[in-house]
């Protein structure tokens, strides 16, 4: 079954703690993305990567970090510098040079304790 | 600022009726995409319309694009309870530059 797997589905962060959200895809897509969604809002781009070992900041990268050591994996770390981390986080992937359609994971809800 | 803005923000109709939602955008685009999101889930791609197309169909979905007015509409015909979801338009040039609107929350009443 091809797709994108995000884990965990729910995550709680204590103040001052870094947490890492996992995103794995088996669609053989080159590009991967992280979006943040606040209640009743659209998606805002945090980071994206078009190729292994390379990634670019999106519109709201402050307080977040990523890595892309493997084509299949694009983990997102929410650092203690992100003062308002409570949100729904969505990972997506796309085929470069294709029709720009995004495939999404099922999301991780991050809350602050 | 948001590139795409959906209208209305919320829509409630009876099962079997048609649902129409609109999207307006500000700058030139390569294509415009519509996505559906069920509550607490990821987005699912519905349809993509290119800037040189005016209308596109997919099953019960019909999308129009008017580049002169920088607007698009999504029509869902013969709505079903399973169509209850939020619908987002996404515009831009390139997948890494897609900008999503705030969405239309559609409720289909039995």
mmCIF file with all atom_site columns, C-alpha atoms in Angstrom:
data_model
loop_
_atom_site.group_PDB
_atom_site.id
_atom_site.type_symbol
_atom_site.label_atom_id
_atom_site.label_alt_id
_atom_site.label_comp_id
_atom_site.label_asym_id
_atom_site.label_entity_id
_atom_site.label_seq_id
_atom_site.pdbx_PDB_ins_code
_atom_site.Cartn_x
_atom_site.Cartn_y
_atom_site.Cartn_z
_atom_site.occupancy
_atom_site.B_iso_or_equiv
_atom_site.pdbx_formal_charge
_atom_site.auth_seq_id
_atom_site.auth_comp_id
_atom_site.auth_asym_id
_atom_site.auth_atom_id
_atom_site.pdbx_PDB_model_num
ATOM 1   C CA . UNK A 1 1   ? 0.000   0.000  0.000   1.00 0.00 ? 1   UNK A CA 1
ATOM 2   C CA . UNK A 1 2   ? 1.697   3.205  -1.140  1.00 0.00 ? 2   UNK A CA 1
ATOM 3   C CA . UNK A 1 3   ? 1.365   6.311  0.947   1.00 0.00 ? 3   UNK A CA 1
ATOM 4   C CA . UNK A 1 4   ? 2.667   8.617  3.623   1.00 0.00 ? 4   UNK A CA 1
ATOM 5   C CA . UNK A 1 5   ? 2.815   7.580  7.253   1.00 0.00 ? 5   UNK A CA 1
ATOM 6   C CA . UNK A 1 6   ? 2.968   10.121 10.049  1.00 0.00 ? 6   UNK A CA 1
ATOM 7   C CA . UNK A 1 7   ? 3.563   9.230  13.660  1.00 0.00 ? 7   UNK A CA 1
ATOM 8   C CA . UNK A 1 8   ? 2.566   9.633  16.346  1.00 0.00 ? 8   UNK A CA 1
ATOM 9   C CA . UNK A 1 9   ? -1.044  10.707 15.793  1.00 0.00 ? 9   UNK A CA 1
ATOM 10  C CA . UNK A 1 10  ? -1.050  12.648 19.089  1.00 0.00 ? 10  UNK A CA 1
ATOM 11  C CA . UNK A 1 11  ? 1.955   14.181 20.821  1.00 0.00 ? 11  UNK A CA 1
ATOM 12  C CA . UNK A 1 12  ? 2.340   16.220 23.965  1.00 0.00 ? 12  UNK A CA 1
ATOM 13  C CA . UNK A 1 13  ? 5.212   18.570 24.639  1.00 0.00 ? 13  UNK A CA 1
ATOM 14  C CA . UNK A 1 14  ? 6.406   19.875 27.951  1.00 0.00 ? 14  UNK A CA 1
ATOM 15  C CA . UNK A 1 15  ? 7.767   23.390 28.204  1.00 0.00 ? 15  UNK A CA 1
ATOM 16  C CA . UNK A 1 16  ? 11.383  23.592 27.095  1.00 0.00 ? 16  UNK A CA 1
ATOM 17  C CA . UNK A 1 17  ? 11.276  20.216 25.383  1.00 0.00 ? 17  UNK A CA 1
ATOM 18  C CA . UNK A 1 18  ? 12.114  19.388 21.777  1.00 0.00 ? 18  UNK A CA 1
ATOM 19  C CA . UNK A 1 19  ? 9.855   16.873 20.070  1.00 0.00 ? 19  UNK A CA 1
ATOM 20  C CA . UNK A 1 20  ? 10.232  15.101 16.732  1.00 0.00 ? 20  UNK A CA 1
ATOM 21  C CA . UNK A 1 21  ? 7.422   14.205 14.350  1.00 0.00 ? 21  UNK A CA 1
ATOM 22  C CA . UNK A 1 22  ? 8.007   11.347 11.968  1.00 0.00 ? 22  UNK A CA 1
ATOM 23  C CA . UNK A 1 23  ? 7.073   11.265 8.273   1.00 0.00 ? 23  UNK A CA 1
ATOM 24  C CA . UNK A 1 24  ? 7.812   8.318  5.980   1.00 0.00 ? 24  UNK A CA 1
ATOM 25  C CA . UNK A 1 25  ? 6.719   7.819  2.366   1.00 0.00 ? 25  UNK A CA 1
ATOM 26  C CA . UNK A 1 26  ? 6.978   4.859  0.002   1.00 0.00 ? 26  UNK A CA 1
ATOM 27  C CA . UNK A 1 27  ? 5.733   6.684  -3.088  1.00 0.00 ? 27  UNK A CA 1
ATOM 28  C CA . UNK A 1 28  ? 9.284   7.228  -4.385  1.00 0.00 ? 28  UNK A CA 1
ATOM 29  C CA . UNK A 1 29  ? 8.636   10.974 -4.422  1.00 0.00 ? 29  UNK A CA 1
ATOM 30  C CA . UNK A 1 30  ? 11.605  13.322 -4.461  1.00 0.00 ? 30  UNK A CA 1
ATOM 31  C CA . UNK A 1 31  ? 9.878   16.257 -2.756  1.00 0.00 ? 31  UNK A CA 1
ATOM 32  C CA . UNK A 1 32  ? 8.528   16.340 0.785   1.00 0.00 ? 32  UNK A CA 1
ATOM 33  C CA . UNK A 1 33  ? 6.866   19.082 2.807   1.00 0.00 ? 33  UNK A CA 1
ATOM 34  C CA . UNK A 1 34  ? 5.786   20.004 6.324   1.00 0.00 ? 34  UNK A CA 1
ATOM 35  C CA . UNK A 1 35  ? 2.712   22.155 6.905   1.00 0.00 ? 35  UNK A CA 1
ATOM 36  C CA . UNK A 1 36  ? 1.150   23.563 10.041  1.00 0.00 ? 36  UNK A CA 1
ATOM 37  C CA . UNK A 1 37  ? -2.614  23.914 10.367  1.00 0.00 ? 37  UNK A CA 1
ATOM 38  C CA . UNK A 1 38  ? -4.279  25.937 13.129  1.00 0.00 ? 38  UNK A CA 1
ATOM 39  C CA . UNK A 1 39  ? -7.991  25.450 13.932  1.00 0.00 ? 39  UNK A CA 1
ATOM 40  C CA . UNK A 1 40  ? -10.249 26.750 11.174  1.00 0.00 ? 40  UNK A CA 1
ATOM 41  C CA . UNK A 1 41  ? -7.262  27.865 9.137   1.00 0.00 ? 41  UNK A CA 1
ATOM 42  C CA . UNK A 1 42  ? -5.509  26.885 5.980   1.00 0.00 ? 42  UNK A CA 1
ATOM 43  C CA . UNK A 1 43  ? -2.079  25.281 5.741   1.00 0.00 ? 43  UNK A CA 1
ATOM 44  C CA . UNK A 1 44  ? 1.171   27.165 6.187   1.00 0.00 ? 44  UNK A CA 1
ATOM 45  C CA . UNK A 1 45  ? 4.448   25.801 4.851   1.00 0.00 ? 45  UNK A CA 1
ATOM 46  C CA . UNK A 1 46  ? 7.173   25.173 7.436   1.00 0.00 ? 46  UNK A CA 1
ATOM 47  C CA . UNK A 1 47  ? 9.922   23.454 5.433   1.00 0.00 ? 47  UNK A CA 1
ATOM 48  C CA . UNK A 1 48  ? 10.276  21.574 2.186   1.00 0.00 ? 48  UNK A CA 1
ATOM 49  C CA . UNK A 1 49  ? 12.876  19.350 0.593   1.00 0.00 ? 49  UNK A CA 1
ATOM 50  C CA . UNK A 1 50  ? 13.236  18.632 -3.096  1.00 0.00 ? 50  UNK A CA 1
ATOM 51  C CA . UNK A 1 51  ? 16.123  16.217 -2.818  1.00 0.00 ? 51  UNK A CA 1
ATOM 52  C CA . UNK A 1 52  ? 18.030  14.216 -0.221  1.00 0.00 ? 52  UNK A CA 1
ATOM 53  C CA . UNK A 1 53  ? 20.370  16.262 1.983   1.00 0.00 ? 53  UNK A CA 1
ATOM 54  C CA . UNK A 1 54  ? 18.771  19.543 0.904   1.00 0.00 ? 54  UNK A CA 1
ATOM 55  C CA . UNK A 1 55  ? 15.848  21.485 2.355   1.00 0.00 ? 55  UNK A CA 1
ATOM 56  C CA . UNK A 1 56  ? 14.455  25.004 2.256   1.00 0.00 ? 56  UNK A CA 1
ATOM 57  C CA . UNK A 1 57  ? 12.627  27.187 4.752   1.00 0.00 ? 57  UNK A CA 1
ATOM 58  C CA . UNK A 1 58  ? 8.980   27.856 4.146   1.00 0.00 ? 58  UNK A CA 1
ATOM 59  C CA . UNK A 1 59  ? 6.897   30.737 5.433   1.00 0.00 ? 59  UNK A CA 1
ATOM 60  C CA . UNK A 1 60  ? 7.024   29.867 9.154   1.00 0.00 ? 60  UNK A CA 1
ATOM 61  C CA . UNK A 1 61  ? 10.320  27.986 9.730   1.00 0.00 ? 61  UNK A CA 1
ATOM 62  C CA . UNK A 1 62  ? 11.309  29.724 12.984  1.00 0.00 ? 62  UNK A CA 1
ATOM 63  C CA . UNK A 1 63  ? 11.344  27.305 15.915  1.00 0.00 ? 63  UNK A CA 1
ATOM 64  C CA . UNK A 1 64  ? 11.419  24.216 13.671  1.00 0.00 ? 64  UNK A CA 1
ATOM 65  C CA . UNK A 1 65  ? 14.179  22.072 12.165  1.00 0.00 ? 65  UNK A CA 1
ATOM 66  C CA . UNK A 1 66  ? 14.233  19.221 9.654   1.00 0.00 ? 66  UNK A CA 1
ATOM 67  C CA . UNK A 1 67  ? 16.593  16.688 8.123   1.00 0.00 ? 67  UNK A CA 1
ATOM 68  C CA . UNK A 1 68  ? 16.480  14.694 4.889   1.00 0.00 ? 68  UNK A CA 1
ATOM 69  C CA . UNK A 1 69  ? 19.047  11.914 5.146   1.00 0.00 ? 69  UNK A CA 1
ATOM 70  C CA . UNK A 1 70  ? 16.933  9.413  3.212   1.00 0.00 ? 70  UNK A CA 1
ATOM 71  C CA . UNK A 1 71  ? 14.533  9.873  0.325   1.00 0.00 ? 71  UNK A CA 1
ATOM 72  C CA . UNK A 1 72  ? 11.756  8.157  2.274   1.00 0.00 ? 72  UNK A CA 1
ATOM 73  C CA . UNK A 1 73  ? 12.030  10.129 5.495   1.00 0.00 ? 73  UNK A CA 1
ATOM 74  C CA . UNK A 1 74  ? 11.573  13.796 6.448   1.00 0.00 ? 74  UNK A CA 1
ATOM 75  C CA . UNK A 1 75  ? 11.326  14.233 10.230  1.00 0.00 ? 75  UNK A CA 1
ATOM 76  C CA . UNK A 1 76  ? 10.316  17.551 11.770  1.00 0.00 ? 76  UNK A CA 1
ATOM 77  C CA . UNK A 1 77  ? 11.640  18.713 15.143  1.00 0.00 ? 77  UNK A CA 1
ATOM 78  C CA . UNK A 1 78  ? 9.623   21.279 17.047  1.00 0.00 ? 78  UNK A CA 1
ATOM 79  C CA . UNK A 1 79  ? 12.165  23.026 19.238  1.00 0.00 ? 79  UNK A CA 1
ATOM 80  C CA . UNK A 1 80  ? 11.725  24.849 22.519  1.00 0.00 ? 80  UNK A CA 1
ATOM 81  C CA . UNK A 1 81  ? 12.139  28.077 20.560  1.00 0.00 ? 81  UNK A CA 1
ATOM 82  C CA . UNK A 1 82  ? 8.685   27.544 19.055  1.00 0.00 ? 82  UNK A CA 1
ATOM 83  C CA . UNK A 1 83  ? 6.554   29.302 21.659  1.00 0.00 ? 83  UNK A CA 1
ATOM 84  C CA . UNK A 1 84  ? 3.172   28.385 20.242  1.00 0.00 ? 84  UNK A CA 1
ATOM 85  C CA . UNK A 1 85  ? 3.545   24.819 18.970  1.00 0.00 ? 85  UNK A CA 1
ATOM 86  C CA . UNK A 1 86  ? -0.011  23.604 19.511  1.00 0.00 ? 86  UNK A CA 1
ATOM 87  C CA . UNK A 1 87  ? -1.312  22.775 16.036  1.00 0.00 ? 87  UNK A CA 1
ATOM 88  C CA . UNK A 1 88  ? -2.053  20.000 13.565  1.00 0.00 ? 88  UNK A CA 1
ATOM 89  C CA . UNK A 1 89  ? 1.055   19.089 11.549  1.00 0.00 ? 89  UNK A CA 1
ATOM 90  C CA . UNK A 1 90  ? 0.771   17.629 8.081   1.00 0.00 ? 90  UNK A CA 1
ATOM 91  C CA . UNK A 1 91  ? 3.472   16.014 5.991   1.00 0.00 ? 91  UNK A CA 1
ATOM 92  C CA . UNK A 1 92  ? 3.123   15.770 2.214   1.00 0.00 ? 92  UNK A CA 1
ATOM 93  C CA . UNK A 1 93  ? 5.079   14.611 -0.789  1.00 0.00 ? 93  UNK A CA 1
ATOM 94  C CA . UNK A 1 94  ? 5.014   15.195 -4.522  1.00 0.00 ? 94  UNK A CA 1
ATOM 95  C CA . UNK A 1 95  ? 6.663   14.019 -7.709  1.00 0.00 ? 95  UNK A CA 1
ATOM 96  C CA . UNK A 1 96  ? 9.075   16.647 -9.033  1.00 0.00 ? 96  UNK A CA 1
ATOM 97  C CA . UNK A 1 97  ? 8.432   17.520 -12.645 1.00 0.00 ? 97  UNK A CA 1
ATOM 98  C CA . UNK A 1 98  ? 4.954   16.109 -12.295 1.00 0.00 ? 98  UNK A CA 1
ATOM 99  C CA . UNK A 1 99  ? 1.589   17.802 -12.015 1.00 0.00 ? 99  UNK A CA 1
ATOM 100 C CA . UNK A 1 100 ? 2.366   19.337 -8.606  1.00 0.00 ? 100 UNK A CA 1
ATOM 101 C CA . UNK A 1 101 ? -0.295  17.283 -6.824  1.00 0.00 ? 101 UNK A CA 1
ATOM 102 C CA . UNK A 1 102 ? 0.434   16.777 -3.119  1.00 0.00 ? 102 UNK A CA 1
ATOM 103 C CA . UNK A 1 103 ? -0.109  13.526 -1.248  1.00 0.00 ? 103 UNK A CA 1
ATOM 104 C CA . UNK A 1 104 ? -0.705  13.998 2.492   1.00 0.00 ? 104 UNK A CA 1
ATOM 105 C CA . UNK A 1 105 ? -0.224  11.922 5.596   1.00 0.00 ? 105 UNK A CA 1
ATOM 106 C CA . UNK A 1 106 ? -2.951  11.688 8.234   1.00 0.00 ? 106 UNK A CA 1
ATOM 107 C CA . UNK A 1 107 ? -1.378  14.300 10.495  1.00 0.00 ? 107 UNK A CA 1
ATOM 108 C CA . UNK A 1 108 ? 0.001   14.693 14.015  1.00 0.00 ? 108 UNK A CA 1
ATOM 109 C CA . UNK A 1 109 ? -1.802  16.763 16.639  1.00 0.00 ? 109 UNK A CA 1
ATOM 110 C CA . UNK A 1 110 ? 0.746   18.421 18.905  1.00 0.00 ? 110 UNK A CA 1
ATOM 111 C CA . UNK A 1 111 ? -0.366  19.883 22.210  1.00 0.00 ? 111 UNK A CA 1
ATOM 112 C CA . UNK A 1 112 ? 1.502   21.591 25.032  1.00 0.00 ? 112 UNK A CA 1
ATOM 113 C CA . UNK A 1 113 ? 1.188   20.238 28.561  1.00 0.00 ? 113 UNK A CA 1
ATOM 114 C CA . UNK B 2 1   ? -1.204  37.171 2.898   1.00 0.00 ? 1   UNK B CA 1
ATOM 115 C CA . UNK B 2 2   ? -3.370  34.305 1.726   1.00 0.00 ? 2   UNK B CA 1
ATOM 116 C CA . UNK B 2 3   ? -3.224  33.663 -1.986  1.00 0.00 ? 3   UNK B CA 1
ATOM 117 C CA . UNK B 2 4   ? -6.465  31.697 -2.115  1.00 0.00 ? 4   UNK B CA 1
ATOM 118 C CA . UNK B 2 5   ? -9.589  32.646 -0.213  1.00 0.00 ? 5   UNK B CA 1
ATOM 119 C CA . UNK B 2 6   ? -12.629 30.412 -0.160  1.00 0.00 ? 6   UNK B CA 1
ATOM 120 C CA . UNK B 2 7   ? -16.181 31.579 0.040   1.00 0.00 ? 7   UNK B CA 1
ATOM 121 C CA . UNK B 2 8   ? -18.358 30.822 1.910   1.00 0.00 ? 8   UNK B CA 1
ATOM 122 C CA . UNK B 2 9   ? -16.484 29.864 5.078   1.00 0.00 ? 9   UNK B CA 1
ATOM 123 C CA . UNK B 2 10  ? -19.261 27.422 5.961   1.00 0.00 ? 10  UNK B CA 1
ATOM 124 C CA . UNK B 2 11  ? -22.060 25.834 3.961   1.00 0.00 ? 11  UNK B CA 1
ATOM 125 C CA . UNK B 2 12  ? -24.863 23.559 5.164   1.00 0.00 ? 12  UNK B CA 1
ATOM 126 C CA . UNK B 2 13  ? -27.196 21.836 2.686   1.00 0.00 ? 13  UNK B CA 1
ATOM 127 C CA . UNK B 2 14  ? -29.547 18.888 2.473   1.00 0.00 ? 14  UNK B CA 1
ATOM 128 C CA . UNK B 2 15  ? -28.424 15.564 1.070   1.00 0.00 ? 15  UNK B CA 1
ATOM 129 C CA . UNK B 2 16  ? -29.064 15.427 -2.657  1.00 0.00 ? 16  UNK B CA 1
ATOM 130 C CA . UNK B 2 17  ? -28.633 19.150 -3.203  1.00 0.00 ? 17  UNK B CA 1
ATOM 131 C CA . UNK B 2 18  ? -25.713 20.682 -5.079  1.00 0.00 ? 18  UNK B CA 1
ATOM 132 C CA . UNK B 2 19  ? -22.921 22.481 -3.222  1.00 0.00 ? 19  UNK B CA 1
ATOM 133 C CA . UNK B 2 20  ? -20.936 25.333 -4.726  1.00 0.00 ? 20  UNK B CA 1
ATOM 134 C CA . UNK B 2 21  ? -17.874 26.908 -3.173  1.00 0.00 ? 21  UNK B CA 1
ATOM 135 C CA . UNK B 2 22  ? -15.632 29.595 -4.583  1.00 0.00 ? 22  UNK B CA 1
ATOM 136 C CA . UNK B 2 23  ? -11.967 30.484 -4.463  1.00 0.00 ? 23  UNK B CA 1
ATOM 137 C CA . UNK B 2 24  ? -10.348 33.799 -5.302  1.00 0.00 ? 24  UNK B CA 1
ATOM 138 C CA . UNK B 2 25  ? -6.638  34.406 -5.676  1.00 0.00 ? 25  UNK B CA 1
ATOM 139 C CA . UNK B 2 26  ? -4.346  37.364 -6.224  1.00 0.00 ? 26  UNK B CA 1
ATOM 140 C CA . UNK B 2 27  ? -1.406  36.572 -8.486  1.00 0.00 ? 27  UNK B CA 1
ATOM 141 C CA . UNK B 2 28  ? -0.845  34.609 -11.687 1.00 0.00 ? 28  UNK B CA 1
ATOM 142 C CA . UNK B 2 29  ? -0.882  30.830 -11.377 1.00 0.00 ? 29  UNK B CA 1
ATOM 143 C CA . UNK B 2 30  ? 0.188   27.699 -13.242 1.00 0.00 ? 30  UNK B CA 1
ATOM 144 C CA . UNK B 2 31  ? -2.745  25.729 -11.958 1.00 0.00 ? 31  UNK B CA 1
ATOM 145 C CA . UNK B 2 32  ? -5.344  25.644 -9.218  1.00 0.00 ? 32  UNK B CA 1
ATOM 146 C CA . UNK B 2 33  ? -6.046  22.580 -7.113  1.00 0.00 ? 33  UNK B CA 1
ATOM 147 C CA . UNK B 2 34  ? -8.907  21.557 -4.835  1.00 0.00 ? 34  UNK B CA 1
ATOM 148 C CA . UNK B 2 35  ? -8.418  19.324 -1.797  1.00 0.00 ? 35  UNK B CA 1
ATOM 149 C CA . UNK B 2 36  ? -10.809 17.754 0.719   1.00 0.00 ? 36  UNK B CA 1
ATOM 150 C CA . UNK B 2 37  ? -10.080 17.287 4.419   1.00 0.00 ? 37  UNK B CA 1
ATOM 151 C CA . UNK B 2 38  ? -12.181 15.158 6.702   1.00 0.00 ? 38  UNK B CA 1
ATOM 152 C CA . UNK B 2 39  ? -12.091 16.194 10.352  1.00 0.00 ? 39  UNK B CA 1
ATOM 153 C CA . UNK B 2 40  ? -8.757  15.358 11.989  1.00 0.00 ? 40  UNK B CA 1
ATOM 154 C CA . UNK B 2 41  ? -7.332  13.839 8.825   1.00 0.00 ? 41  UNK B CA 1
ATOM 155 C CA . UNK B 2 42  ? -4.931  14.774 6.057   1.00 0.00 ? 42  UNK B CA 1
ATOM 156 C CA . UNK B 2 43  ? -5.901  16.441 2.815   1.00 0.00 ? 43  UNK B CA 1
ATOM 157 C CA . UNK B 2 44  ? -6.911  14.447 -0.237  1.00 0.00 ? 44  UNK B CA 1
ATOM 158 C CA . UNK B 2 45  ? -6.367  15.815 -3.725  1.00 0.00 ? 45  UNK B CA 1
ATOM 159 C CA . UNK B 2 46  ? -9.607  16.147 -5.690  1.00 0.00 ? 46  UNK B CA 1
ATOM 160 C CA . UNK B 2 47  ? -8.871  17.895 -8.946  1.00 0.00 ? 47  UNK B CA 1
ATOM 161 C CA . UNK B 2 48  ? -6.319  20.123 -10.671 1.00 0.00 ? 48  UNK B CA 1
ATOM 162 C CA . UNK B 2 49  ? -7.187  22.651 -13.352 1.00 0.00 ? 49  UNK B CA 1
ATOM 163 C CA . UNK B 2 50  ? -4.476  24.305 -15.405 1.00 0.00 ? 50  UNK B CA 1
ATOM 164 C CA . UNK B 2 51  ? -4.405  28.009 -16.164 1.00 0.00 ? 51  UNK B CA 1
ATOM 165 C CA . UNK B 2 52  ? -5.269  27.389 -19.829 1.00 0.00 ? 52  UNK B CA 1
ATOM 166 C CA . UNK B 2 53  ? -8.362  25.313 -18.939 1.00 0.00 ? 53  UNK B CA 1
ATOM 167 C CA . UNK B 2 54  ? -11.784 26.759 -18.193 1.00 0.00 ? 54  UNK B CA 1
ATOM 168 C CA . UNK B 2 55  ? -13.692 23.747 -16.889 1.00 0.00 ? 55  UNK B CA 1
ATOM 169 C CA . UNK B 2 56  ? -12.923 20.269 -15.671 1.00 0.00 ? 56  UNK B CA 1
ATOM 170 C CA . UNK B 2 57  ? -15.062 17.364 -14.469 1.00 0.00 ? 57  UNK B CA 1
ATOM 171 C CA . UNK B 2 58  ? -14.337 14.407 -12.235 1.00 0.00 ? 58  UNK B CA 1
ATOM 172 C CA . UNK B 2 59  ? -17.299 12.252 -11.267 1.00 0.00 ? 59  UNK B CA 1
ATOM 173 C CA . UNK B 2 60  ? -19.713 14.478 -9.315  1.00 0.00 ? 60  UNK B CA 1
ATOM 174 C CA . UNK B 2 61  ? -17.180 17.319 -9.212  1.00 0.00 ? 61  UNK B CA 1
ATOM 175 C CA . UNK B 2 62  ? -17.088 20.223 -11.616 1.00 0.00 ? 62  UNK B CA 1
ATOM 176 C CA . UNK B 2 63  ? -14.412 22.899 -11.401 1.00 0.00 ? 63  UNK B CA 1
ATOM 177 C CA . UNK B 2 64  ? -14.327 26.143 -13.334 1.00 0.00 ? 64  UNK B CA 1
ATOM 178 C CA . UNK B 2 65  ? -11.490 28.632 -13.614 1.00 0.00 ? 65  UNK B CA 1
ATOM 179 C CA . UNK B 2 66  ? -11.734 32.260 -14.693 1.00 0.00 ? 66  UNK B CA 1
ATOM 180 C CA . UNK B 2 67  ? -8.218  33.678 -14.880 1.00 0.00 ? 67  UNK B CA 1
ATOM 181 C CA . UNK B 2 68  ? -9.484  37.124 -15.841 1.00 0.00 ? 68  UNK B CA 1
ATOM 182 C CA . UNK B 2 69  ? -11.359 37.310 -12.536 1.00 0.00 ? 69  UNK B CA 1
ATOM 183 C CA . UNK B 2 70  ? -8.766  35.258 -10.664 1.00 0.00 ? 70  UNK B CA 1
ATOM 184 C CA . UNK B 2 71  ? -11.442 32.939 -9.366  1.00 0.00 ? 71  UNK B CA 1
ATOM 185 C CA . UNK B 2 72  ? -12.494 29.303 -9.379  1.00 0.00 ? 72  UNK B CA 1
ATOM 186 C CA . UNK B 2 73  ? -15.548 27.397 -8.278  1.00 0.00 ? 73  UNK B CA 1
ATOM 187 C CA . UNK B 2 74  ? -16.053 23.828 -7.143  1.00 0.00 ? 74  UNK B CA 1
ATOM 188 C CA . UNK B 2 75  ? -19.481 22.282 -7.669  1.00 0.00 ? 75  UNK B CA 1
ATOM 189 C CA . UNK B 2 76  ? -20.415 19.014 -5.996  1.00 0.00 ? 76  UNK B CA 1
ATOM 190 C CA . UNK B 2 77  ? -23.603 17.592 -7.490  1.00 0.00 ? 77  UNK B CA 1
ATOM 191 C CA . UNK B 2 78  ? -26.093 15.287 -5.762  1.00 0.00 ? 78  UNK B CA 1
ATOM 192 C CA . UNK B 2 79  ? -24.349 15.683 -2.394  1.00 0.00 ? 79  UNK B CA 1
ATOM 193 C CA . UNK B 2 80  ? -24.017 12.767 0.036   1.00 0.00 ? 80  UNK B CA 1
ATOM 194 C CA . UNK B 2 81  ? -23.370 12.608 3.777   1.00 0.00 ? 81  UNK B CA 1
ATOM 195 C CA . UNK B 2 82  ? -19.847 11.406 2.993   1.00 0.00 ? 82  UNK B CA 1
ATOM 196 C CA . UNK B 2 83  ? -19.137 14.746 1.284   1.00 0.00 ? 83  UNK B CA 1
ATOM 197 C CA . UNK B 2 84  ? -19.165 16.447 4.715   1.00 0.00 ? 84  UNK B CA 1
ATOM 198 C CA . UNK B 2 85  ? -15.647 17.861 4.996   1.00 0.00 ? 85  UNK B CA 1
ATOM 199 C CA . UNK B 2 86  ? -13.585 21.006 4.574   1.00 0.00 ? 86  UNK B CA 1
ATOM 200 C CA . UNK B 2 87  ? -12.601 21.954 1.048   1.00 0.00 ? 87  UNK B CA 1
ATOM 201 C CA . UNK B 2 88  ? -9.472  23.931 0.236   1.00 0.00 ? 88  UNK B CA 1
ATOM 202 C CA . UNK B 2 89  ? -8.189  25.541 -2.904  1.00 0.00 ? 89  UNK B CA 1
ATOM 203 C CA . UNK B 2 90  ? -4.457  25.764 -3.470  1.00 0.00 ? 90  UNK B CA 1
ATOM 204 C CA . UNK B 2 91  ? -2.759  28.042 -5.954  1.00 0.00 ? 91  UNK B CA 1
ATOM 205 C CA . UNK B 2 92  ? 0.719   29.011 -7.001  1.00 0.00 ? 92  UNK B CA 1
ATOM 206 C CA . UNK B 2 93  ? 3.580   28.203 -9.285  1.00 0.00 ? 93  UNK B CA 1
ATOM 207 C CA . UNK B 2 94  ? 5.187   24.920 -8.356  1.00 0.00 ? 94  UNK B CA 1
ATOM 208 C CA . UNK B 2 95  ? 4.301   22.427 -5.621  1.00 0.00 ? 95  UNK B CA 1
ATOM 209 C CA . UNK B 2 96  ? 6.737   24.058 -3.190  1.00 0.00 ? 96  UNK B CA 1
ATOM 210 C CA . UNK B 2 97  ? 5.007   27.381 -3.611  1.00 0.00 ? 97  UNK B CA 1
ATOM 211 C CA . UNK B 2 98  ? 1.413   26.245 -3.195  1.00 0.00 ? 98  UNK B CA 1
ATOM 212 C CA . UNK B 2 99  ? -0.646  28.523 -0.986  1.00 0.00 ? 99  UNK B CA 1
ATOM 213 C CA . UNK B 2 100 ? -3.806  27.189 0.630   1.00 0.00 ? 100 UNK B CA 1
ATOM 214 C CA . UNK B 2 101 ? -6.928  29.136 1.465   1.00 0.00 ? 101 UNK B CA 1
ATOM 215 C CA . UNK B 2 102 ? -8.732  28.892 4.798   1.00 0.00 ? 102 UNK B CA 1
ATOM 216 C CA . UNK B 2 103 ? -11.256 26.422 3.450   1.00 0.00 ? 103 UNK B CA 1
ATOM 217 C CA . UNK B 2 104 ? -15.009 25.993 3.203   1.00 0.00 ? 104 UNK B CA 1
ATOM 218 C CA . UNK B 2 105 ? -16.623 23.732 5.836   1.00 0.00 ? 105 UNK B CA 1
ATOM 219 C CA . UNK B 2 106 ? -19.352 21.774 4.081   1.00 0.00 ? 106 UNK B CA 1
ATOM 220 C CA . UNK B 2 107 ? -22.031 19.963 6.086   1.00 0.00 ? 107 UNK B CA 1
ATOM 221 C CA . UNK B 2 108 ? -24.482 17.643 4.357   1.00 0.00 ? 108 UNK B CA 1
ATOM 222 C CA . UNK B 2 109 ? -27.638 17.102 6.404   1.00 0.00 ? 109 UNK B CA 1
ATOM 223 C CA . UNK B 2 110 ? -29.543 13.806 6.002   1.00 0.00 ? 110 UNK B CA 1
#
